[in-house]
Coordinates of C-alpha atoms in Angstrom, one line a residue:
Chain A
M1 CA -24.0 -46.8 53.6
A2 CA -24.3 -46.9 49.9
S3 CA -23.9 -50.3 48.2
V4 CA -21.9 -50.7 45.0
T5 CA -25.0 -51.1 42.9
D6 CA -26.3 -47.8 44.0
L7 CA -23.1 -46.1 42.9
R8 CA -23.5 -47.6 39.5
R9 CA -27.0 -46.2 39.0
F10 CA -27.8 -42.8 37.7
P11 CA -31.4 -41.7 37.3
G12 CA -32.5 -41.4 33.7
F13 CA -29.8 -43.6 32.2
L14 CA -32.1 -46.5 31.5
A15 CA -34.6 -44.1 29.9
I16 CA -31.9 -42.7 27.6
T17 CA -30.7 -46.2 26.7
L18 CA -34.3 -47.2 25.8
T19 CA -34.9 -44.0 23.8
C20 CA -31.6 -44.7 22.0
L21 CA -32.8 -48.2 21.0
V22 CA -36.2 -46.8 19.9
V23 CA -34.5 -44.3 17.6
L24 CA -32.1 -46.9 16.3
Y25 CA -34.8 -49.5 15.5
A26 CA -37.9 -47.5 14.7
P27 CA -37.0 -46.6 11.1
L28 CA -36.0 -50.2 10.3
I29 CA -39.1 -51.7 11.8
V30 CA -41.4 -49.2 10.1
V31 CA -39.8 -49.9 6.7
A32 CA -40.0 -53.7 7.3
V33 CA -43.7 -53.4 8.3
Y34 CA -44.6 -51.2 5.3
S35 CA -42.8 -53.5 2.9
F36 CA -45.7 -55.9 3.5
N37 CA -48.2 -53.2 2.7
A38 CA -50.8 -54.2 0.0
S39 CA -51.6 -50.6 -0.9
T40 CA -49.7 -48.9 -3.8
S41 CA -49.7 -45.7 -1.8
I42 CA -46.7 -46.2 0.4
T43 CA -48.0 -44.5 3.5
N44 CA -51.5 -45.8 3.9
W45 CA -51.9 -49.3 5.2
G46 CA -53.9 -51.4 2.9
G47 CA -53.5 -54.8 4.5
F48 CA -50.8 -57.5 4.6
S49 CA -49.4 -58.7 1.2
L50 CA -46.3 -60.0 -0.4
T51 CA -46.9 -58.0 -3.6
W52 CA -43.7 -56.0 -3.4
Y53 CA -41.6 -59.1 -2.7
V54 CA -43.1 -60.7 -5.8
D55 CA -42.3 -57.4 -7.6
V56 CA -38.7 -57.4 -6.5
F57 CA -38.2 -60.8 -8.2
T58 CA -40.5 -60.5 -11.2
G59 CA -41.4 -56.9 -11.7
P60 CA -40.0 -54.5 -14.3
D61 CA -37.0 -53.5 -12.2
A62 CA -36.2 -57.1 -11.3
P63 CA -33.4 -57.7 -13.9
K64 CA -31.7 -54.4 -12.9
F65 CA -31.7 -55.3 -9.2
Q66 CA -30.8 -58.9 -9.7
R67 CA -27.8 -57.9 -11.8
A68 CA -26.8 -55.4 -9.1
A69 CA -27.3 -58.0 -6.3
I70 CA -25.1 -60.5 -8.2
N71 CA -22.4 -57.8 -8.7
S72 CA -22.6 -56.9 -5.0
L73 CA -22.2 -60.5 -3.9
I74 CA -19.4 -61.3 -6.3
I75 CA -17.5 -58.2 -5.1
A76 CA -18.2 -58.8 -1.4
V77 CA -17.1 -62.5 -1.6
C78 CA -13.9 -61.7 -3.6
A79 CA -13.0 -58.6 -1.5
A80 CA -13.6 -60.5 1.8
V81 CA -11.5 -63.5 0.7
A82 CA -8.6 -61.3 -0.5
A83 CA -8.8 -58.9 2.4
T84 CA -8.9 -61.7 5.0
S85 CA -5.9 -63.5 3.4
I86 CA -3.9 -60.3 3.3
A87 CA -5.0 -59.4 6.9
T88 CA -4.1 -62.8 8.2
A89 CA -0.6 -62.6 6.8
A90 CA -0.2 -59.2 8.3
A91 CA -1.6 -60.3 11.7
V92 CA 0.9 -63.2 11.8
A93 CA 3.8 -60.8 11.1
M94 CA 2.6 -58.2 13.6
T95 CA 2.1 -60.7 16.5
R96 CA 4.5 -63.5 15.8
A97 CA 7.5 -62.1 14.0
G98 CA 9.0 -60.1 16.9
R99 CA 10.3 -56.7 16.1
F100 CA 11.1 -55.9 12.5
K101 CA 12.0 -52.9 10.5
G102 CA 9.1 -50.7 9.8
K103 CA 6.7 -52.4 12.2
T104 CA 5.1 -49.2 13.5
L105 CA 4.8 -47.9 9.9
S106 CA 3.2 -51.2 8.9
F107 CA 0.7 -50.9 11.6
A108 CA -0.2 -47.3 10.6
L109 CA -0.4 -48.5 7.0
I110 CA -2.9 -51.2 7.8
N111 CA -5.1 -48.7 9.6
L112 CA -4.7 -46.0 7.0
P113 CA -8.0 -46.9 5.2
L114 CA -9.8 -46.2 8.5
M115 CA -8.2 -42.8 8.9
V116 CA -8.7 -41.4 5.5
P117 CA -12.3 -40.1 5.1
E118 CA -14.4 -42.2 2.8
V119 CA -15.1 -39.4 0.3
V120 CA -11.4 -38.7 0.1
T121 CA -10.6 -42.4 -0.6
A122 CA -13.3 -42.3 -3.3
V123 CA -11.9 -39.3 -5.0
A124 CA -8.3 -40.6 -4.8
S125 CA -9.3 -43.9 -6.3
L126 CA -11.2 -42.4 -9.1
V127 CA -8.4 -40.0 -9.9
F128 CA -5.8 -42.7 -9.7
F129 CA -7.7 -45.2 -11.9
S130 CA -8.3 -42.5 -14.5
A131 CA -4.7 -41.4 -14.4
I132 CA -3.2 -44.8 -15.0
G133 CA -5.9 -45.6 -17.6
F134 CA -7.6 -48.4 -15.6
T135 CA -11.0 -48.9 -17.2
T136 CA -13.6 -48.5 -14.4
G137 CA -15.9 -51.4 -13.9
L138 CA -16.2 -54.4 -11.6
L139 CA -12.5 -54.8 -11.2
T140 CA -11.9 -51.2 -10.0
I141 CA -14.7 -51.6 -7.5
L142 CA -13.1 -54.9 -6.3
V143 CA -9.7 -53.4 -5.8
A144 CA -11.0 -50.4 -3.9
H145 CA -13.1 -52.7 -1.7
I146 CA -10.2 -55.0 -0.9
V147 CA -8.2 -52.0 0.3
F148 CA -10.7 -50.6 2.8
C149 CA -11.7 -54.1 4.0
I150 CA -8.2 -55.0 5.1
P151 CA -8.3 -53.1 8.5
F152 CA -11.8 -54.5 9.2
A153 CA -10.6 -58.0 8.7
Y154 CA -7.3 -57.3 10.5
L155 CA -8.8 -56.2 13.8
P156 CA -10.6 -59.4 14.9
I157 CA -7.8 -61.6 13.6
S158 CA -5.0 -59.8 15.4
A159 CA -7.2 -59.5 18.6
R160 CA -7.7 -63.3 18.4
M161 CA -4.0 -64.0 17.8
Q162 CA -2.9 -61.8 20.8
S163 CA -5.0 -64.0 23.0
I164 CA -3.3 -67.2 21.8
P165 CA 0.0 -67.7 23.7
D166 CA 2.8 -68.9 21.3
T167 CA 3.6 -71.8 23.6
Y168 CA 1.4 -74.0 21.5
E169 CA 3.6 -73.4 18.4
Q170 CA 6.7 -73.7 20.5
A171 CA 5.5 -77.1 21.7
A172 CA 4.8 -78.1 18.1
M173 CA 8.3 -77.0 17.1
D174 CA 9.9 -78.9 20.0
L175 CA 8.2 -81.9 18.6
Y176 CA 10.0 -81.3 15.3
A177 CA 7.2 -79.5 13.4
T178 CA 8.5 -77.2 10.7
P179 CA 7.4 -73.5 11.0
R180 CA 5.0 -74.2 8.2
Q181 CA 3.5 -77.2 10.0
A182 CA 3.3 -75.3 13.2
F183 CA 1.3 -72.7 11.4
T184 CA -1.1 -74.8 9.4
M185 CA -1.6 -77.5 12.1
V186 CA -1.5 -75.5 15.3
L187 CA -1.9 -71.8 14.9
L188 CA -4.4 -71.7 12.0
P189 CA -7.0 -73.9 13.7
L190 CA -6.7 -71.8 16.8
M191 CA -7.2 -68.5 15.0
T192 CA -10.0 -69.8 12.9
P193 CA -12.8 -67.9 14.9
G194 CA -10.9 -64.7 14.4
I195 CA -10.4 -65.3 10.7
L196 CA -14.1 -66.1 10.3
S197 CA -15.3 -63.0 12.1
G198 CA -12.7 -61.0 10.1
F199 CA -14.2 -62.5 6.9
L200 CA -17.8 -61.7 7.9
L201 CA -16.9 -58.2 8.9
A202 CA -15.1 -57.6 5.6
F203 CA -18.0 -59.1 3.7
I204 CA -20.6 -56.8 5.4
I205 CA -18.4 -53.7 5.0
S206 CA -18.0 -54.4 1.3
L207 CA -21.7 -55.1 0.9
D208 CA -22.4 -51.8 2.8
D209 CA -20.3 -49.5 0.8
F210 CA -21.9 -46.8 -1.3
L211 CA -19.7 -43.8 -1.6
I212 CA -16.5 -45.4 -2.9
T213 CA -18.4 -47.7 -5.2
N214 CA -20.3 -44.9 -6.7
F215 CA -17.1 -43.1 -7.6
V216 CA -15.2 -46.0 -9.1
K217 CA -17.9 -47.9 -10.8
G218 CA -18.0 -47.6 -14.6
A219 CA -21.0 -46.5 -16.5
G220 CA -23.7 -49.1 -16.4
V221 CA -22.1 -51.2 -13.6
E222 CA -24.2 -51.1 -10.5
T223 CA -24.0 -52.7 -7.1
L224 CA -27.1 -53.0 -4.9
P225 CA -26.4 -49.8 -2.9
T226 CA -25.8 -47.7 -6.0
A227 CA -28.9 -49.1 -7.7
I228 CA -31.0 -48.4 -4.7
F229 CA -29.6 -44.9 -4.4
G230 CA -30.4 -44.2 -8.0
S231 CA -33.9 -45.4 -7.5
V232 CA -34.4 -43.6 -4.3
K233 CA -33.4 -40.3 -5.9
Q234 CA -36.7 -40.6 -7.8
G235 CA -38.7 -41.3 -4.7
I236 CA -39.0 -44.2 -2.3
K237 CA -41.0 -46.9 -4.0
P238 CA -42.5 -49.9 -2.2
N239 CA -40.2 -52.3 -3.9
I240 CA -37.2 -50.5 -2.4
M241 CA -38.7 -51.2 1.0
A242 CA -38.9 -54.9 0.2
I243 CA -35.3 -54.9 -1.0
S244 CA -34.3 -53.0 2.1
T245 CA -36.0 -55.5 4.3
L246 CA -34.4 -58.4 2.6
M247 CA -30.9 -56.8 3.0
L248 CA -31.8 -56.1 6.6
G249 CA -32.5 -59.8 7.1
V250 CA -29.2 -60.7 5.5
S251 CA -27.2 -58.3 7.7
I252 CA -28.8 -59.5 10.9
V253 CA -28.1 -63.1 10.0
F254 CA -24.5 -62.3 9.3
V255 CA -24.0 -60.2 12.4
S256 CA -25.6 -62.9 14.6
L257 CA -23.3 -65.5 13.0
S258 CA -20.3 -63.4 13.6
W259 CA -21.4 -62.8 17.2
L260 CA -22.0 -66.5 17.8
I261 CA -18.6 -67.4 16.4
G262 CA -17.0 -64.8 18.6
R263 CA -18.7 -66.4 21.6
T264 CA -17.7 -69.9 20.9
G265 CA -14.2 -68.7 20.4
Q266 CA -14.3 -67.2 23.9
N267 CA -15.9 -70.2 25.5
K268 CA -13.2 -72.5 24.3
K269 CA -10.5 -70.5 25.9
Chain B
M1 CA -7.3 -49.2 17.3
A2 CA -5.2 -50.1 20.2
A3 CA -6.5 -53.7 19.9
G4 CA -4.0 -54.6 17.2
A5 CA -1.1 -52.5 18.4
P6 CA 2.3 -54.2 18.4
M7 CA 2.8 -55.8 21.7
G8 CA 6.1 -56.5 23.3
A9 CA 5.3 -60.1 24.3
G10 CA 7.9 -61.3 26.7
T11 CA 8.8 -64.4 24.6
S12 CA 12.4 -64.5 23.5
S13 CA 12.0 -66.5 20.3
H14 CA 9.6 -65.5 17.6
I15 CA 8.5 -68.3 15.4
Y16 CA 8.1 -66.4 12.2
E17 CA 11.0 -64.0 12.8
G18 CA 12.5 -63.0 9.4
N19 CA 9.3 -63.8 7.6
A20 CA 7.8 -60.4 8.4
P21 CA 8.7 -58.8 5.1
R22 CA 7.1 -61.6 3.1
L23 CA 4.0 -61.6 5.3
M24 CA 3.6 -57.8 5.2
A25 CA 4.2 -57.5 1.5
P26 CA 0.6 -58.0 0.4
S27 CA -0.6 -55.3 2.7
W28 CA 2.1 -52.9 1.6
I29 CA 1.5 -53.6 -2.0
F30 CA -2.3 -53.3 -1.8
I31 CA -2.6 -50.3 0.5
G32 CA 0.5 -48.6 -0.9
F33 CA -0.5 -49.0 -4.5
F34 CA -4.2 -48.5 -4.2
L35 CA -4.5 -46.0 -1.4
L36 CA -1.3 -44.2 -0.7
A37 CA -0.4 -43.7 -4.4
P38 CA -4.0 -42.5 -5.2
V39 CA -3.9 -40.0 -2.4
I40 CA -0.6 -38.6 -3.8
M41 CA -2.1 -38.6 -7.3
M42 CA -5.1 -36.7 -5.9
A43 CA -2.7 -34.1 -4.4
V44 CA -1.1 -33.8 -7.9
Y45 CA -4.5 -33.4 -9.5
S46 CA -5.4 -30.5 -7.2
F47 CA -2.6 -28.5 -8.8
L48 CA -3.6 -29.2 -12.4
T49 CA -5.9 -27.4 -14.9
K50 CA -9.5 -28.4 -15.2
E51 CA -11.0 -29.8 -18.3
F52 CA -14.7 -29.2 -18.9
R53 CA -17.0 -32.1 -17.9
G54 CA -14.4 -33.9 -15.8
G55 CA -10.8 -34.8 -16.2
V56 CA -7.7 -32.6 -16.2
I57 CA -5.2 -31.0 -18.5
W58 CA -1.6 -31.7 -17.4
E59 CA -0.6 -28.1 -16.8
F60 CA 0.4 -26.7 -13.4
S61 CA -2.2 -24.4 -11.9
L62 CA -3.2 -23.0 -8.6
A63 CA -6.7 -22.3 -9.9
A64 CA -8.4 -24.9 -7.7
Y65 CA -7.1 -23.5 -4.4
D66 CA -7.6 -20.0 -5.7
Q67 CA -11.2 -20.7 -6.4
F68 CA -11.6 -22.2 -3.0
F69 CA -10.2 -19.3 -1.0
F70 CA -10.5 -16.2 -3.2
D71 CA -13.2 -14.4 -5.1
R72 CA -12.0 -12.5 -8.2
G73 CA -15.3 -11.4 -9.6
L74 CA -17.3 -12.9 -12.4
F75 CA -14.6 -12.4 -15.0
G76 CA -11.6 -13.0 -12.8
D77 CA -10.2 -9.5 -13.2
E78 CA -11.2 -7.9 -9.9
P79 CA -8.8 -7.6 -7.0
P80 CA -9.1 -10.8 -4.9
S81 CA -11.3 -10.9 -1.8
I82 CA -11.9 -13.8 0.4
E83 CA -14.4 -16.2 -1.1
W84 CA -16.8 -17.3 1.7
T85 CA -18.9 -19.9 -0.1
Y86 CA -16.6 -22.9 0.3
I87 CA -15.1 -21.8 3.6
G88 CA -18.7 -21.5 4.7
I89 CA -19.5 -25.0 3.6
F90 CA -16.5 -26.4 5.4
W91 CA -17.4 -24.3 8.5
R92 CA -21.0 -25.6 8.4
S93 CA -19.7 -29.2 8.1
I94 CA -17.4 -28.8 11.0
W95 CA -20.2 -27.3 13.0
Q96 CA -22.7 -30.0 12.0
A97 CA -20.2 -32.8 12.8
G98 CA -19.3 -31.1 16.1
L99 CA -23.0 -30.9 17.1
A100 CA -23.6 -34.5 16.0
T101 CA -20.6 -35.6 18.1
F102 CA -21.9 -33.7 21.1
V103 CA -25.4 -35.2 20.7
C104 CA -23.9 -38.7 20.3
L105 CA -21.9 -38.1 23.5
L106 CA -24.9 -36.8 25.4
I107 CA -26.9 -39.9 24.5
G108 CA -24.0 -42.4 24.1
F109 CA -22.4 -41.9 27.5
P110 CA -25.5 -42.8 29.6
T111 CA -26.1 -45.7 27.2
A112 CA -22.6 -47.0 27.4
W113 CA -22.6 -46.5 31.2
F114 CA -25.9 -48.3 31.6
I115 CA -24.7 -51.3 29.5
A116 CA -21.3 -51.5 31.2
T117 CA -22.9 -51.7 34.6
R118 CA -25.2 -54.6 33.8
D119 CA -24.2 -58.1 34.8
P120 CA -21.8 -59.7 32.3
Q121 CA -24.6 -62.0 30.8
S122 CA -27.0 -59.3 29.8
R123 CA -24.2 -56.9 29.0
S124 CA -23.3 -58.6 25.8
I125 CA -27.0 -58.7 24.8
W126 CA -27.4 -55.0 25.3
L127 CA -24.2 -54.3 23.4
F128 CA -25.4 -56.6 20.6
L129 CA -28.7 -54.7 20.4
V130 CA -26.9 -51.3 20.1
T131 CA -24.5 -52.6 17.4
I132 CA -26.9 -54.5 15.2
P133 CA -28.2 -51.3 13.4
Y134 CA -24.7 -50.4 12.6
W135 CA -24.3 -53.5 10.5
V136 CA -27.4 -52.8 8.5
N137 CA -26.5 -51.1 5.2
L138 CA -25.9 -47.3 5.9
L139 CA -27.8 -46.4 2.8
I140 CA -30.8 -48.5 3.9
R141 CA -30.7 -47.0 7.3
T142 CA -30.7 -43.5 5.9
V143 CA -33.4 -44.2 3.4
S144 CA -35.5 -45.7 6.3
M145 CA -35.0 -42.6 8.3
K146 CA -36.1 -40.5 5.4
F147 CA -39.2 -42.6 4.9
L148 CA -40.1 -42.4 8.6
I149 CA -39.8 -38.6 9.1
R150 CA -40.8 -37.1 5.8
D151 CA -44.0 -35.0 5.7
T152 CA -46.2 -37.8 4.3
G153 CA -44.4 -40.5 6.3
P154 CA -45.7 -42.7 9.1
L155 CA -44.4 -40.5 11.9
N156 CA -46.3 -37.4 10.7
E157 CA -49.4 -39.5 9.7
F158 CA -49.5 -41.0 13.1
L159 CA -49.1 -37.7 15.0
L160 CA -51.8 -36.1 12.8
Q161 CA -54.2 -38.9 13.4
V162 CA -53.7 -38.9 17.1
G163 CA -54.1 -35.1 17.0
V164 CA -50.9 -34.1 18.6
I165 CA -50.1 -31.8 15.7
G166 CA -52.2 -30.0 13.2
E167 CA -49.9 -30.1 10.3
P168 CA -46.7 -32.1 9.3
L169 CA -43.7 -31.3 11.4
G170 CA -41.6 -30.5 8.3
L171 CA -38.6 -32.4 9.6
I172 CA -37.1 -33.4 6.3
N173 CA -34.5 -31.2 4.6
T174 CA -33.6 -29.5 7.8
N175 CA -30.5 -29.4 10.0
F176 CA -32.4 -31.5 12.5
A177 CA -32.9 -34.3 10.0
V178 CA -29.2 -34.3 9.1
Q179 CA -28.3 -34.4 12.8
L180 CA -30.7 -37.3 13.2
G181 CA -29.1 -39.1 10.3
L182 CA -25.5 -38.5 11.6
F183 CA -26.6 -39.7 15.0
Y184 CA -28.2 -42.7 13.5
S185 CA -25.1 -43.5 11.4
Y186 CA -22.4 -43.1 14.0
L187 CA -23.8 -43.6 17.5
P188 CA -22.2 -47.1 18.0
F189 CA -18.8 -45.5 17.4
M190 CA -19.4 -43.4 20.5
V191 CA -20.9 -46.1 22.7
L192 CA -18.2 -48.8 22.1
P193 CA -15.1 -47.0 23.3
I194 CA -16.9 -45.4 26.3
Y195 CA -18.2 -48.8 27.1
A196 CA -14.7 -50.3 27.0
A197 CA -13.5 -47.5 29.3
V198 CA -16.4 -47.8 31.8
E199 CA -15.9 -51.6 31.9
R200 CA -12.4 -51.1 33.2
Y201 CA -13.5 -48.4 35.7
D202 CA -12.7 -49.3 39.3
F203 CA -15.9 -48.7 41.4
A204 CA -13.8 -48.5 44.6
L205 CA -13.1 -44.9 43.4
S206 CA -16.9 -44.2 43.5
E207 CA -17.1 -45.8 46.9
A208 CA -14.2 -43.7 48.2
A209 CA -15.9 -40.6 46.8
A210 CA -19.2 -41.6 48.4
D211 CA -17.5 -42.1 51.7
L212 CA -16.2 -38.6 51.5
Y213 CA -19.8 -37.4 51.1
S214 CA -19.7 -36.8 47.4
G215 CA -23.1 -36.9 45.7
A216 CA -23.7 -39.1 42.6
W217 CA -23.4 -36.3 40.1
T218 CA -20.4 -34.8 41.8
T219 CA -18.7 -38.2 41.6
L220 CA -19.6 -38.4 37.9
R221 CA -18.2 -35.0 37.2
L222 CA -15.0 -35.1 39.3
I223 CA -14.1 -38.8 39.4
I224 CA -15.7 -40.8 36.6
L225 CA -15.5 -38.4 33.7
P226 CA -11.8 -37.8 34.1
V227 CA -11.1 -41.5 34.5
V228 CA -13.0 -42.6 31.4
K229 CA -11.9 -39.5 29.4
P230 CA -9.7 -41.5 27.0
G231 CA -12.8 -43.5 25.9
I232 CA -14.8 -40.4 25.5
I233 CA -12.1 -38.7 23.4
A234 CA -11.7 -41.8 21.2
G235 CA -15.5 -41.9 20.8
C236 CA -15.7 -38.3 19.8
I237 CA -13.0 -38.7 17.2
L238 CA -14.7 -41.8 15.8
V239 CA -17.9 -39.9 15.4
F240 CA -16.5 -36.5 14.3
V241 CA -14.2 -37.7 11.5
P242 CA -16.7 -39.7 9.5
S243 CA -19.5 -37.1 10.2
L244 CA -17.3 -34.4 8.7
G245 CA -17.0 -36.1 5.3
A246 CA -20.5 -37.7 5.5
F247 CA -22.4 -37.9 2.2
L248 CA -25.5 -40.0 2.5
A249 CA -27.1 -38.3 5.6
P250 CA -26.8 -34.7 4.3
D251 CA -27.6 -35.7 0.7
L252 CA -30.8 -37.7 1.5
L253 CA -32.1 -36.1 4.6
G254 CA -30.9 -32.5 4.2
G255 CA -31.7 -30.0 1.6
A256 CA -29.8 -27.2 -0.2
K257 CA -29.4 -25.3 3.0
T258 CA -27.5 -28.2 4.7
F259 CA -25.0 -28.8 1.9
M260 CA -21.8 -30.4 3.4
I261 CA -18.3 -31.1 2.3
G262 CA -19.2 -34.6 1.1
S263 CA -21.8 -33.3 -1.3
L264 CA -19.5 -30.5 -2.5
I265 CA -16.8 -33.0 -3.4
E266 CA -19.2 -35.4 -4.9
E267 CA -20.7 -32.7 -7.2
Q268 CA -17.3 -32.1 -8.7
F269 CA -16.9 -35.7 -9.9
K270 CA -20.4 -37.1 -10.2
G271 CA -22.6 -34.1 -10.4
N272 CA -22.9 -31.1 -12.7
A273 CA -19.9 -29.1 -11.5
G274 CA -17.4 -31.4 -13.2
N275 CA -14.3 -29.6 -11.8
W276 CA -11.8 -32.4 -10.9
P277 CA -8.9 -30.2 -9.7
F278 CA -11.3 -28.3 -7.4
G279 CA -12.8 -31.5 -6.0
A280 CA -9.2 -32.8 -5.5
A281 CA -8.3 -29.6 -3.7
A282 CA -11.4 -29.7 -1.5
S283 CA -10.5 -33.4 -0.6
M284 CA -7.0 -32.4 0.2
I285 CA -8.2 -29.7 2.6
L286 CA -10.6 -32.2 4.2
L287 CA -7.8 -34.8 4.5
T288 CA -5.5 -32.2 6.1
I289 CA -8.1 -31.3 8.7
V290 CA -8.7 -34.9 9.6
L291 CA -5.0 -35.8 9.7
C292 CA -4.3 -32.8 12.0
I293 CA -7.1 -34.0 14.4
L294 CA -5.7 -37.5 14.4
L295 CA -2.1 -36.3 14.8
V296 CA -3.0 -34.2 17.9
Y297 CA -4.9 -37.2 19.3
A298 CA -2.0 -39.6 18.7
R299 CA 0.4 -37.2 20.4
N300 CA -1.8 -36.8 23.4
Q301 CA -2.2 -40.5 23.6
N302 CA 1.5 -41.1 23.6
K303 CA 1.9 -38.5 26.4
T304 CA -0.6 -40.3 28.6
E305 CA 0.9 -43.6 27.9
I306 CA 4.4 -42.5 29.0
R307 CA 2.9 -41.0 32.1

């Protein structure tokens, strides 16, 4: 008689999963370790040191990367705020406004940025901005980022909203709340975890983008990924590894935050 | 994508009924004006005349598509024959993306299965472990992979020192490296939908199969795979589509021999080629391929839902 646990087990699946994790983590760990290498040769280990982290902040390339990092942050924050607001409004319409004309089309439209290949979006944006005479620069990057961040912000928000029964708002309205009050005082607090994870997702996606940014950025405007790409084209220098490790840390902090927020949201339910 | 699909909630009164146009307007304006309109503009550009070093002349021309499909000799006066260069690049990209999808499936299915059959507590931790790398900047991941596997990189140094190999493996700038990069970039896209499907799988089916003397692998082939097929197909599309237009993995890990669509298009706008209409035409062809795949997928999905 086979028990259920036996039926769930296939030989080798654990090994494959572990191999998978090794492949996923090995490059990141190796780079993180080598970023603390004292040696100028980037492959030989010369002892632990923070030289390259000092170099990132004070070295000859420091101003360039600092400028790029500030650009990246400004764009990511603005794009995430804008995309989250737009996505929240859309999620309310999709889950709380019943049937309306063009609902299916609206759903397709929100997900359109996910369906169009990134390189096509990049080309289309560049062509469009040049056709309407929009000067490329920070603003073009921001606009492009808002567009492709919308579906990423939308997904967790609408998922969250679907799990909130609208009886709460009905109750509020029975107690003479206006729709606006029902929204700001009842629904909004309930959907906050969804909005927060949507915001974090959009933030990371914006920070992550290279291809579209590279197309629509004007001459001389760099974000962190485009600056790193330009530098890597001339060979992987140790300071790149230090920057990579710093960004790795930032990503992990953000994902963990988003994960924890998601969990508290579930626990409350 | 089904997560946000319109749902027919059984409630009769909808609180924000009538507000939908106002709430949807920002999405429509932003995506319509800055994605839909640009794609249309790109379609128009693909039928214009090229200007040297980027840009276009507003004159109708089929030159871009002609250049893509036909060879008219060096001076353009020979009878047209099929031009295989670009079709070849597209074919190679499709092949590469297909292989990457297959590899992701081969590794991703057991991984997803393994995670989905843990107890709920450890499940989310395993899932978290698999998804973390996805949130690390794609460029940084690709650069890290390049650093690790290049001839003078830690992997080769280590293997040389241990004495497993006599000379560097020469992994960089090969198809294998591109495959590794694509696998690394898109694996979570395969694992997540399959995981979701396996999580819903009813193990009573496996029990019934076992009662009828089916071995574990027969059950996998005849019962489990057909049941979780929607998850597998979704995963395959989520890996195949971005792999097809991938730029970073082929560009950083591959060499001239592994040139893919993404690089071909990039070169027309950012590189030396500087032929905007041709880049727009290549993008249109890529977009058409991708939309066809998605359309077929959506139609099949509707069919299964009706059933």
